[in-house]
PDB file of C-alpha atoms in Angstrom:
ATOM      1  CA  UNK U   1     -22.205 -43.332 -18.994  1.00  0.00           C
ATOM      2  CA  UNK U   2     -20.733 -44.882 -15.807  1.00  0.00           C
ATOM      3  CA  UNK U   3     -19.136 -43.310 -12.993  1.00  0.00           C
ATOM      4  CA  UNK U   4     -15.394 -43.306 -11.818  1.00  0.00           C
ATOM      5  CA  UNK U   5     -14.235 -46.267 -10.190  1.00  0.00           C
ATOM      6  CA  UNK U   6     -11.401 -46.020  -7.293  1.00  0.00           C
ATOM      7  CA  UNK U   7     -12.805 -46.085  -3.863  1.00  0.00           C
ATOM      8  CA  UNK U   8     -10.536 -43.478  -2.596  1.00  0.00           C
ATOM      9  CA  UNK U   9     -10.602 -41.516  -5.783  1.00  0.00           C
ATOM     10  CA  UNK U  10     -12.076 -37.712  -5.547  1.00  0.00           C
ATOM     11  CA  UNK U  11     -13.985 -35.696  -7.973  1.00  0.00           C
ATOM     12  CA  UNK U  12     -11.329 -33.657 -10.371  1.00  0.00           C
ATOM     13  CA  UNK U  13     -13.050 -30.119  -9.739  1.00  0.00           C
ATOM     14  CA  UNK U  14     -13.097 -30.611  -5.691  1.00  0.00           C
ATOM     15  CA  UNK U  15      -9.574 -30.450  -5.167  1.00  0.00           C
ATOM     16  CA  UNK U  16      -9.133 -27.095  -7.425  1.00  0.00           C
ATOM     17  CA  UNK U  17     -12.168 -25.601  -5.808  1.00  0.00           C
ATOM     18  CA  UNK U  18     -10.692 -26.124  -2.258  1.00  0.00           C
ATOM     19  CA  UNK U  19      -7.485 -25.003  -2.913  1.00  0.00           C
ATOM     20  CA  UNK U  20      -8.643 -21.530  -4.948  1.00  0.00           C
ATOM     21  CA  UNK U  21     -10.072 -19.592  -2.076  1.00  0.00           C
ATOM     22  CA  UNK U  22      -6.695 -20.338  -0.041  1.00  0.00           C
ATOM     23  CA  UNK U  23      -4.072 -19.421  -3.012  1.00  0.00           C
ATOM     24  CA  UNK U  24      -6.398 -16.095  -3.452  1.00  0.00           C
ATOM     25  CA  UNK U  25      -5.702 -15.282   0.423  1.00  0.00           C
ATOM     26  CA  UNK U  26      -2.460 -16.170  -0.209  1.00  0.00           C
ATOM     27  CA  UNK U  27      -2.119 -13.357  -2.600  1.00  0.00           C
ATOM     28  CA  UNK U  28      -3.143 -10.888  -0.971  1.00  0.00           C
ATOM     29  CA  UNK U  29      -1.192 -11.608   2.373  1.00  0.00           C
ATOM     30  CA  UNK U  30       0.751  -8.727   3.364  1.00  0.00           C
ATOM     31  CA  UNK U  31       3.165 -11.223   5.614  1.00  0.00           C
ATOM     32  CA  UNK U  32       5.199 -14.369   5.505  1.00  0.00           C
ATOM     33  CA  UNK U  33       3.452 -15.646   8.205  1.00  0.00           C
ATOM     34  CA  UNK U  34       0.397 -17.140   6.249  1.00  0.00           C
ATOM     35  CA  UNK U  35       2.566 -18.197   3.363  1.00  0.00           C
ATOM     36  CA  UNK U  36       4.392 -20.094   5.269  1.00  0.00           C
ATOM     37  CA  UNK U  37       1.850 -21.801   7.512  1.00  0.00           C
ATOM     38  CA  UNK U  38       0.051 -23.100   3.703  1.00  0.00           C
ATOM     39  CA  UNK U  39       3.726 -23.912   2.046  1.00  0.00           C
ATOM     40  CA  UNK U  40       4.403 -26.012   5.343  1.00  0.00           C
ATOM     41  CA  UNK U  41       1.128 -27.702   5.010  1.00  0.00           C
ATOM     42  CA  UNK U  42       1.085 -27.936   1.496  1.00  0.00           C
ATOM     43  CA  UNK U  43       4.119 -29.587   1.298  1.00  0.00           C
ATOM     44  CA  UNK U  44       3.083 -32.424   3.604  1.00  0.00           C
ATOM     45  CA  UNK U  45      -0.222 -32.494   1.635  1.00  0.00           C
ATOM     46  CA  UNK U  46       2.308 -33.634  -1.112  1.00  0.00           C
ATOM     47  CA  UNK U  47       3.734 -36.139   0.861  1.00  0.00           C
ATOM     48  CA  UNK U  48       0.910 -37.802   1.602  1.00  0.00           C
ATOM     49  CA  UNK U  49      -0.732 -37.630  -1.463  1.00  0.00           C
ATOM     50  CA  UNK U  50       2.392 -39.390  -3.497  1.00  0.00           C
ATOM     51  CA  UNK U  51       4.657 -41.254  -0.871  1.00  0.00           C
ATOM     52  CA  UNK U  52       6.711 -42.234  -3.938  1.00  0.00           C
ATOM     53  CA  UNK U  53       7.103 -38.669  -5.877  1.00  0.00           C
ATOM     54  CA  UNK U  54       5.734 -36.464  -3.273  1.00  0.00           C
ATOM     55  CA  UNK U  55       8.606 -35.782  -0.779  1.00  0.00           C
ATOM     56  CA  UNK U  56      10.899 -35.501  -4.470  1.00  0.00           C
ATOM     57  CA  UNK U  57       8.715 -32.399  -5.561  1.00  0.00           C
ATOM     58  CA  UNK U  58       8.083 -31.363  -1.743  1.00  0.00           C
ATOM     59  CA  UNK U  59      12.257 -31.288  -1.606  1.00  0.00           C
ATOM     60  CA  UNK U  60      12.601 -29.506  -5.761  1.00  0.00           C
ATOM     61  CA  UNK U  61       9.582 -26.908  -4.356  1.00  0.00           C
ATOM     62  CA  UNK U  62      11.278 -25.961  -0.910  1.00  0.00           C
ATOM     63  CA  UNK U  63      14.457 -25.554  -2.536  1.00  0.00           C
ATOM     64  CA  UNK U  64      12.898 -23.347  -5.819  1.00  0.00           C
ATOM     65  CA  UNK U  65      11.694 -21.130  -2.770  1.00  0.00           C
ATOM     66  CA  UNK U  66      14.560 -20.914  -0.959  1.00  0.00           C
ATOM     67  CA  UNK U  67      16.731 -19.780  -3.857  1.00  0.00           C
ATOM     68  CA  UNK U  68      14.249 -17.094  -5.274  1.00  0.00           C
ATOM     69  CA  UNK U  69      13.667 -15.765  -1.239  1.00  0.00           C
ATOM     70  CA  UNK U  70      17.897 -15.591  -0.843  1.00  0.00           C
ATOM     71  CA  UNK U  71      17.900 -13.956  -4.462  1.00  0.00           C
ATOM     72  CA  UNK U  72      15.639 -11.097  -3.692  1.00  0.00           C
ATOM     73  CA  UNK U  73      17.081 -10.661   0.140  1.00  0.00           C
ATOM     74  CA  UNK U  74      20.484  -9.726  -1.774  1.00  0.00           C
ATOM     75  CA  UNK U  75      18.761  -8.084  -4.742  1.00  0.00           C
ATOM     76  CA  UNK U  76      16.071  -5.850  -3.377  1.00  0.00           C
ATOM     77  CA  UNK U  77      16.572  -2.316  -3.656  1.00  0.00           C
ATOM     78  CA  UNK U  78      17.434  -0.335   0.308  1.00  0.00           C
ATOM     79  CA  UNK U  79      15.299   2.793  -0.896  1.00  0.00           C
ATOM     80  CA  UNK U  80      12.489   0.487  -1.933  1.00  0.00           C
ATOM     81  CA  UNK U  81      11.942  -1.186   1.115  1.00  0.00           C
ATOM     82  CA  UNK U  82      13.838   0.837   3.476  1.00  0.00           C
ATOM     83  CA  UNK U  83      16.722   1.116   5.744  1.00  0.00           C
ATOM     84  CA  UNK U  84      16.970  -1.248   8.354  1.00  0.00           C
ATOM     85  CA  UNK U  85      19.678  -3.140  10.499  1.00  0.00           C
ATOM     86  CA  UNK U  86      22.252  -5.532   8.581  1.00  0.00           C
ATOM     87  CA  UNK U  87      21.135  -9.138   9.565  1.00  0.00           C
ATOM     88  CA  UNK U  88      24.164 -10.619   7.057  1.00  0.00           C
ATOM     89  CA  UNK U  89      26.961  -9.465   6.186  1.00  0.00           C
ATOM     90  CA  UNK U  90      29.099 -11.864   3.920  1.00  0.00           C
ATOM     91  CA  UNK U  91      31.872  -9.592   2.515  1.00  0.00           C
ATOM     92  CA  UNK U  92      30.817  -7.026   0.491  1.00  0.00           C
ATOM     93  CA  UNK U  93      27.510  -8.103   0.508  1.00  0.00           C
ATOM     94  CA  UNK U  94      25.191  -7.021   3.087  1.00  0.00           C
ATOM     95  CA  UNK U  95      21.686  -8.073   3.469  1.00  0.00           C
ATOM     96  CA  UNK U  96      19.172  -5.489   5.650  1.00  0.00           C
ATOM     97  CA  UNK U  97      16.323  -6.955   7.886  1.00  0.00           C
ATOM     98  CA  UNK U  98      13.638  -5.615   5.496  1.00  0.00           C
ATOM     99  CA  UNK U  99      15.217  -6.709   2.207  1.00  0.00           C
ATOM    100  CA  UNK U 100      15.617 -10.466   4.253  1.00  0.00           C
ATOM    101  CA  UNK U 101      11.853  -9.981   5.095  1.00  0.00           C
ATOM    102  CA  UNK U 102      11.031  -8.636   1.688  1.00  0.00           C
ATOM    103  CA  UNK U 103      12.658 -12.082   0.067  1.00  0.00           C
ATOM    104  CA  UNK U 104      10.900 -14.292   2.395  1.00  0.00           C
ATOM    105  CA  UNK U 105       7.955 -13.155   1.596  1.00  0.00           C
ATOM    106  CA  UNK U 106       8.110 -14.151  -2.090  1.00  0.00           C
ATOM    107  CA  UNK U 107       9.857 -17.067  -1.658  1.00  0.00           C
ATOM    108  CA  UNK U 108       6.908 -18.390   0.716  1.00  0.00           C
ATOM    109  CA  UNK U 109       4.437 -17.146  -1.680  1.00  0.00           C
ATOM    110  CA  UNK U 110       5.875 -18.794  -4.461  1.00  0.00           C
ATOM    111  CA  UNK U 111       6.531 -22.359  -2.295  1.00  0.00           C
ATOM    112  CA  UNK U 112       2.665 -21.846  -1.576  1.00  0.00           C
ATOM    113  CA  UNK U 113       1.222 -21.193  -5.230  1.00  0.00           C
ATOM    114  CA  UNK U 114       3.407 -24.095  -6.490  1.00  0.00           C
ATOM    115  CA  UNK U 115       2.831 -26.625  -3.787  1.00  0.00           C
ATOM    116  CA  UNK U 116      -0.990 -26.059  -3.680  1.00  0.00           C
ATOM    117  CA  UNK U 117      -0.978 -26.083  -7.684  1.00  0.00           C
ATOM    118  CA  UNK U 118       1.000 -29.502  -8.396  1.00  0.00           C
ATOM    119  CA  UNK U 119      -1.144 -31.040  -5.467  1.00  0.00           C
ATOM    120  CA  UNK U 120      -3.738 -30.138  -7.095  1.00  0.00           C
ATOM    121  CA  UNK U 121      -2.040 -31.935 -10.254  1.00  0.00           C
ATOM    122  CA  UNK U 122      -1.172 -35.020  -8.331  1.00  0.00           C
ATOM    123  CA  UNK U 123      -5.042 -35.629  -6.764  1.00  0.00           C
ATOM    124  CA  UNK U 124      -6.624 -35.156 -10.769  1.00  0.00           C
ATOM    125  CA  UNK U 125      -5.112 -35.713 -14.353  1.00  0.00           C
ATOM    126  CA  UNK U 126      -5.758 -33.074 -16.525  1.00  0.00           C
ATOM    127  CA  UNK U 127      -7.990 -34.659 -19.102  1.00  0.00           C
ATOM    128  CA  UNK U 128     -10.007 -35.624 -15.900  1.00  0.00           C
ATOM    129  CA  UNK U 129     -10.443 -31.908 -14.875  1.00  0.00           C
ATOM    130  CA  UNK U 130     -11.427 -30.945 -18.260  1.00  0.00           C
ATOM    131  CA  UNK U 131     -13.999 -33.659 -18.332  1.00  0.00           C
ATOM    132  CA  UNK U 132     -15.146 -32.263 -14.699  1.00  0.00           C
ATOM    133  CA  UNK U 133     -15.980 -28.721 -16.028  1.00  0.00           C
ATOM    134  CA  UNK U 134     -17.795 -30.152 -18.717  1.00  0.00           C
ATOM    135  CA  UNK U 135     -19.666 -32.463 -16.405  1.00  0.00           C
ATOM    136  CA  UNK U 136     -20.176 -30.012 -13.470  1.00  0.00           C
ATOM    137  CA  UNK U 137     -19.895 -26.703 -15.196  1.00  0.00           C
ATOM    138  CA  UNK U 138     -21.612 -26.818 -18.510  1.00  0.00           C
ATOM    139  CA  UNK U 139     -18.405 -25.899 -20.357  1.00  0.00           C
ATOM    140  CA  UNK U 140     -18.914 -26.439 -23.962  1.00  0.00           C
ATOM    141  CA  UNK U 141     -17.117 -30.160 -24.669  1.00  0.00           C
ATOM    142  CA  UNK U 142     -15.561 -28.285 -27.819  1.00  0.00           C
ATOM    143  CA  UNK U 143     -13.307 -26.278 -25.740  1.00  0.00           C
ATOM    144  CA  UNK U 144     -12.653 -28.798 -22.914  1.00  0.00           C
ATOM    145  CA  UNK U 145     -11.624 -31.924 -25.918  1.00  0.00           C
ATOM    146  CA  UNK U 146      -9.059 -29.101 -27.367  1.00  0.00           C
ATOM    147  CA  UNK U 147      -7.803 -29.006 -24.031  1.00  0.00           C
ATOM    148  CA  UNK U 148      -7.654 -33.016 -24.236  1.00  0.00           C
ATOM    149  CA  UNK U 149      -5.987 -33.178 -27.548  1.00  0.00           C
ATOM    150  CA  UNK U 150      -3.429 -30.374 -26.789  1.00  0.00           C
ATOM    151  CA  UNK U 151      -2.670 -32.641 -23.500  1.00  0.00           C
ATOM    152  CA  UNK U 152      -2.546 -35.839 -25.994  1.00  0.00           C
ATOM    153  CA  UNK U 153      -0.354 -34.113 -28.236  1.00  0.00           C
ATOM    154  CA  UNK U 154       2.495 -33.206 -25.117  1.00  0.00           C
ATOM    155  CA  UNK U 155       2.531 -37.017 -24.283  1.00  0.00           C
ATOM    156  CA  UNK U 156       3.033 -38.012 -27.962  1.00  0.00           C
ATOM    157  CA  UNK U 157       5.558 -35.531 -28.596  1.00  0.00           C
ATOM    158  CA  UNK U 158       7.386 -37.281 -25.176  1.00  0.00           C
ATOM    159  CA  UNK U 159       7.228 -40.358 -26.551  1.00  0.00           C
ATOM    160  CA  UNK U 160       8.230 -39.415 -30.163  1.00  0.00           C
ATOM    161  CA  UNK U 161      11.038 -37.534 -28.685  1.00  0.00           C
ATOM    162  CA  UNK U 162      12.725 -40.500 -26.358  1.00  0.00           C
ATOM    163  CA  UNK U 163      12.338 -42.488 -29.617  1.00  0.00           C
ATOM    164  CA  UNK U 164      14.550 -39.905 -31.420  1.00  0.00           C
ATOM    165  CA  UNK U 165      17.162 -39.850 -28.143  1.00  0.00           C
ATOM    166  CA  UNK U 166      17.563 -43.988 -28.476  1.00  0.00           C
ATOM    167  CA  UNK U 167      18.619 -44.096 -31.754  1.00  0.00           C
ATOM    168  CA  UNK U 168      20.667 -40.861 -31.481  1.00  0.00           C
ATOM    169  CA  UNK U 169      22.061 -43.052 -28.461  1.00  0.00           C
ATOM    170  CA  UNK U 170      22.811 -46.451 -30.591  1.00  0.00           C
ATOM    171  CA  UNK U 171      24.338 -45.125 -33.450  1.00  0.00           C
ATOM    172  CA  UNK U 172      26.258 -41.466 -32.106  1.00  0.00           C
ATOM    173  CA  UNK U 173      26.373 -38.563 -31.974  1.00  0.00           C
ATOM    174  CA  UNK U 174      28.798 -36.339 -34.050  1.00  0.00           C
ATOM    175  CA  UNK U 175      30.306 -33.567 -31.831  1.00  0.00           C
ATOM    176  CA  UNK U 176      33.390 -31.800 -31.632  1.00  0.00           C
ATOM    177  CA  UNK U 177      32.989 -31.794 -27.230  1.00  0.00           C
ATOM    178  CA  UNK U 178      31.441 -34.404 -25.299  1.00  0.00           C
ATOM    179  CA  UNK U 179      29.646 -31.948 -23.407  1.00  0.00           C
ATOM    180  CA  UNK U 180      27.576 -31.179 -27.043  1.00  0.00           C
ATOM    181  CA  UNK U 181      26.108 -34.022 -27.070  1.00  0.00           C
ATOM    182  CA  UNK U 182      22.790 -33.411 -25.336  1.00  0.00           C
ATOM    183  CA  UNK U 183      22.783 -29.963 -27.562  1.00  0.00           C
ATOM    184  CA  UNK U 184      23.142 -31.397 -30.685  1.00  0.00           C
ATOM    185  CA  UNK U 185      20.872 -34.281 -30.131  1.00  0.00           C
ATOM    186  CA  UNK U 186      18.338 -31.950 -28.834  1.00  0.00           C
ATOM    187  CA  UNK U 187      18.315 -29.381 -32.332  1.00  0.00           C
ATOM    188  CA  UNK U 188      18.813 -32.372 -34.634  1.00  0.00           C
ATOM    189  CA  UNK U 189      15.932 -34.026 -33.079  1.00  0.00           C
ATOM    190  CA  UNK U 190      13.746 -30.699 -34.127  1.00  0.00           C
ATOM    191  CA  UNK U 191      12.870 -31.568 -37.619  1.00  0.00           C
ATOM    192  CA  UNK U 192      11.958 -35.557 -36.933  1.00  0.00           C
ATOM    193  CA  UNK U 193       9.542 -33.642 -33.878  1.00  0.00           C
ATOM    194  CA  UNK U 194       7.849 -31.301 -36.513  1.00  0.00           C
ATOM    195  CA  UNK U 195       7.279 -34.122 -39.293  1.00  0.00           C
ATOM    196  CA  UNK U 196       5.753 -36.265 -36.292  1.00  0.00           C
ATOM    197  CA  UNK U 197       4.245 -33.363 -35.081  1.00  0.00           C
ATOM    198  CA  UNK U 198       2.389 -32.614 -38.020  1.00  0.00           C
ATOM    199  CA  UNK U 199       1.359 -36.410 -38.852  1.00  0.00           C
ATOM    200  CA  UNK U 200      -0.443 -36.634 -35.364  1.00  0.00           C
ATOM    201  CA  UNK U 201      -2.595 -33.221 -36.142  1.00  0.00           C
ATOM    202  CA  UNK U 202      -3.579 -34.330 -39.486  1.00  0.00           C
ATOM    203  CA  UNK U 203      -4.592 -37.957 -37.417  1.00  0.00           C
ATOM    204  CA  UNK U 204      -6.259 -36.033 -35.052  1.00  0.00           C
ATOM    205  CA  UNK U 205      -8.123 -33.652 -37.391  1.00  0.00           C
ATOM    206  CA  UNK U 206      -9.381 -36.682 -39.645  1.00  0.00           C
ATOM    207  CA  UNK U 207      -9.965 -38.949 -36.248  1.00  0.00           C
ATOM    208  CA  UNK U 208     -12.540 -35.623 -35.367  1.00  0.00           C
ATOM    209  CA  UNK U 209     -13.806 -35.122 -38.712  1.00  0.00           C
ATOM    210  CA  UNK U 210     -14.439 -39.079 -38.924  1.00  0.00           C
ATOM    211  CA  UNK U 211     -16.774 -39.018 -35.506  1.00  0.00           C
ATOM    212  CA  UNK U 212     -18.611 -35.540 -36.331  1.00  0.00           C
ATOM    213  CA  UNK U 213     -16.796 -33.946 -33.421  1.00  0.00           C
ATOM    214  CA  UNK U 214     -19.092 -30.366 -32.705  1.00  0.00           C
ATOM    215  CA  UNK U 215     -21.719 -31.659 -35.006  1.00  0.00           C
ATOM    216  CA  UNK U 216     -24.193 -31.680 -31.283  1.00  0.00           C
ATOM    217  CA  UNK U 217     -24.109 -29.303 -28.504  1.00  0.00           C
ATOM    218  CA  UNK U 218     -22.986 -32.430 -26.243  1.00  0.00           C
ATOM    219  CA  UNK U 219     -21.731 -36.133 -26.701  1.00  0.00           C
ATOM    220  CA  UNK U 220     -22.141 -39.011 -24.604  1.00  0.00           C
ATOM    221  CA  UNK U 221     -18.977 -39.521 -22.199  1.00  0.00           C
ATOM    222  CA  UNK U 222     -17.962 -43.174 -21.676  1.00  0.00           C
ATOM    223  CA  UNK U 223     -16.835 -42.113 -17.961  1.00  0.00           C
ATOM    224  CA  UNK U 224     -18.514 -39.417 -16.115  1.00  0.00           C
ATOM    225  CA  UNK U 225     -17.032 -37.599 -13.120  1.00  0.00           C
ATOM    226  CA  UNK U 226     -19.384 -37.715 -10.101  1.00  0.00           C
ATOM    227  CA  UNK U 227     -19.135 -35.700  -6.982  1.00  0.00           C
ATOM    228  CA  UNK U 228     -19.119 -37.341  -3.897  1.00  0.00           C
ATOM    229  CA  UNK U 229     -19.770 -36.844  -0.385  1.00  0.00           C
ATOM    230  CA  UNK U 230     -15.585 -36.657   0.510  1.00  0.00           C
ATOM    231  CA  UNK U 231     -15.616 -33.947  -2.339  1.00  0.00           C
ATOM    232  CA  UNK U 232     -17.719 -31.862  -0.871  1.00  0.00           C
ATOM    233  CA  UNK U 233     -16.124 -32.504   2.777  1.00  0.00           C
ATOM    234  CA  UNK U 234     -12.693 -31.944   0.874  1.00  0.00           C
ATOM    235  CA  UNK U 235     -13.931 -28.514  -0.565  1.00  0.00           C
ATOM    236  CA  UNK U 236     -15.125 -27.125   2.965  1.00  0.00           C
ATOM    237  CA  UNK U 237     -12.032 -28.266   4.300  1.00  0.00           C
ATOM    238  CA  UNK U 238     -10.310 -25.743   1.985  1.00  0.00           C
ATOM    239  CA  UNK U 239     -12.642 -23.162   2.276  1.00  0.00           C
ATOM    240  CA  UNK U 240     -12.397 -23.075   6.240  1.00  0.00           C
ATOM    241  CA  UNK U 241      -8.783 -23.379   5.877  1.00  0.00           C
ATOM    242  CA  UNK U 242      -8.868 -20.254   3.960  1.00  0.00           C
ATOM    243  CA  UNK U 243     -11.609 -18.319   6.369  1.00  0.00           C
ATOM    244  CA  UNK U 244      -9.472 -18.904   9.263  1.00  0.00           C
ATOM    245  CA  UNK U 245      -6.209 -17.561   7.183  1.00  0.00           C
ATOM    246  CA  UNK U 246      -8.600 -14.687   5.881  1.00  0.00           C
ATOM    247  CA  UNK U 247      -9.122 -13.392   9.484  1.00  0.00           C
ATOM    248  CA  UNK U 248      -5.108 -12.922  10.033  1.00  0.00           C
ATOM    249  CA  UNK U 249      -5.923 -10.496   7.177  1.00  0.00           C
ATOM    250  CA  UNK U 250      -8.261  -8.613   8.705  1.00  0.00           C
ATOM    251  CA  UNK U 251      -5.950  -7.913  11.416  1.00  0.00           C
ATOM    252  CA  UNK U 252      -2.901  -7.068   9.536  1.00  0.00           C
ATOM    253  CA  UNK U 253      -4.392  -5.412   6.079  1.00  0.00           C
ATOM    254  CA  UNK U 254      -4.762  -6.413   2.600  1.00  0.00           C
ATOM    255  CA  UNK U 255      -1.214  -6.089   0.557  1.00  0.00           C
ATOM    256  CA  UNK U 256      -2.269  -5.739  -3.175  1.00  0.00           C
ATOM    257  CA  UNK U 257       1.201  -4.695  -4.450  1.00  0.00           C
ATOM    258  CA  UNK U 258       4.308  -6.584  -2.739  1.00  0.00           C
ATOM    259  CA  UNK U 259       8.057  -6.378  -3.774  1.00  0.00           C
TER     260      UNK U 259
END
């Protein structure tokens, strides 16, 4: 077995491990003021991480939590969160100070969980974080290599599918609307997705049967995941990040049920 190459490169468990403590105190924030100090940070985490795709997602993730925040400000029930002064008033519409606090809070929360989760995403590949919790964790390789084959099978099915789109492409696409199209490329190109579907399980389950995959309690790994000194400086990072956000609870109370 030899170790991961990539001098900047970071074990695939360290940057879950820091980031768990954090989205639990998250959770249980009874405030948007924490939320918001990790979606801020998170964000630029993002941006840093991935100059090319991170300020894209860091833009899509702001925006998914501005539109849920706005949606619950105007949907949340008065009598739920009480009465309070009318911050907006846009016509008929009238949005209270509690029910505009009430949808910032979620929309923070949710900016938070999804920024710390796809930066988590962006620092390890999935197959590499399986292969971590085998390597670190003792998980059984049987359930981690499902794990690998079920991510296999998403990325063949992508390419199968953009296969199906180019031809739909070159020879057209019979619909009465132009703005069918994309639906009735998408439905007709269900059946060619299930026939390749099922050819690439019957590969894989004659590729496993072929190698006596589960035949040992363990296999030999061809790349092994090691855990470095910046891992472990990574995961205290994370976990003092999330002591010093833990003692704004302590102050303000534990929220386990939020609107």
């Amino acid at each position: 077995m030899t170790p991961r190459r990539g001098a900047g490169a970071l074990d695939p468990l360290s940057p879950f491990t820091a980031v768990l403590p954090v989205l639990v105190v998250v959770a249980l924030s009874p405030g948007h003021e924490t939320p918001a100090l990790v979606l801020i940070t998170a964000l630029a985490l993002l941006v840093l991480a991935d100059p090319r795709r991170g300020p894209v997602i860091a833009l899509t993730i702001a925006a998914v939590s501005c539109v849920v925040g706005a949606s619950l400000s105007a949907s949340a029930p008065v009598e739920r969160v009480g009465a309070s002064p009318v911050v907006l008033s846009v016509g008929s519409l009238e949005i209270q100070h509690l029910q505009a606090l009430a949808g910032l809070r979620l929309g923070t929360k949710l900016g938070a969980f999804l920024s710390l989760c796809t930066l988590t995403g962006l620092l390890a590949r999935p197959e590499d974080l399986l292969r971590a919790l085998v390597t670190h964790l003792h998980v059984p390789y049987r359930l981690a290599y499902a794990g690998v084959a079920a991510v296999g099978f998403r990325v063949r099915l992508a390419t199968e599918y953009r296969v199906v789109r180019e031809a739909h492409a070159l020879r057209g696409t019979r619909a009465p609307l132009p703005a069918l199209r994309p639906l009735v490329r998408a439905w007709t190109a269900a059946p060619t997705l299930t026939a390749g579907a099922v050819r690439h399980a019957e590969r894989v389950a004659t590729s496993m049967d072929a190698r006596g995959f589960g035949a040992y309690p363990d296999r030999t790994e061809r790349t092994r995941a090691t855990w470095r000194p910046r891992d472990t400086v990574v995961v205290l990072a994370g976990w003092a990040l999330a002591a010093v956000l833990a003692t704004g609870l302590s102050r303000h109370g534990v929220a386990l049920r939020n609107l």
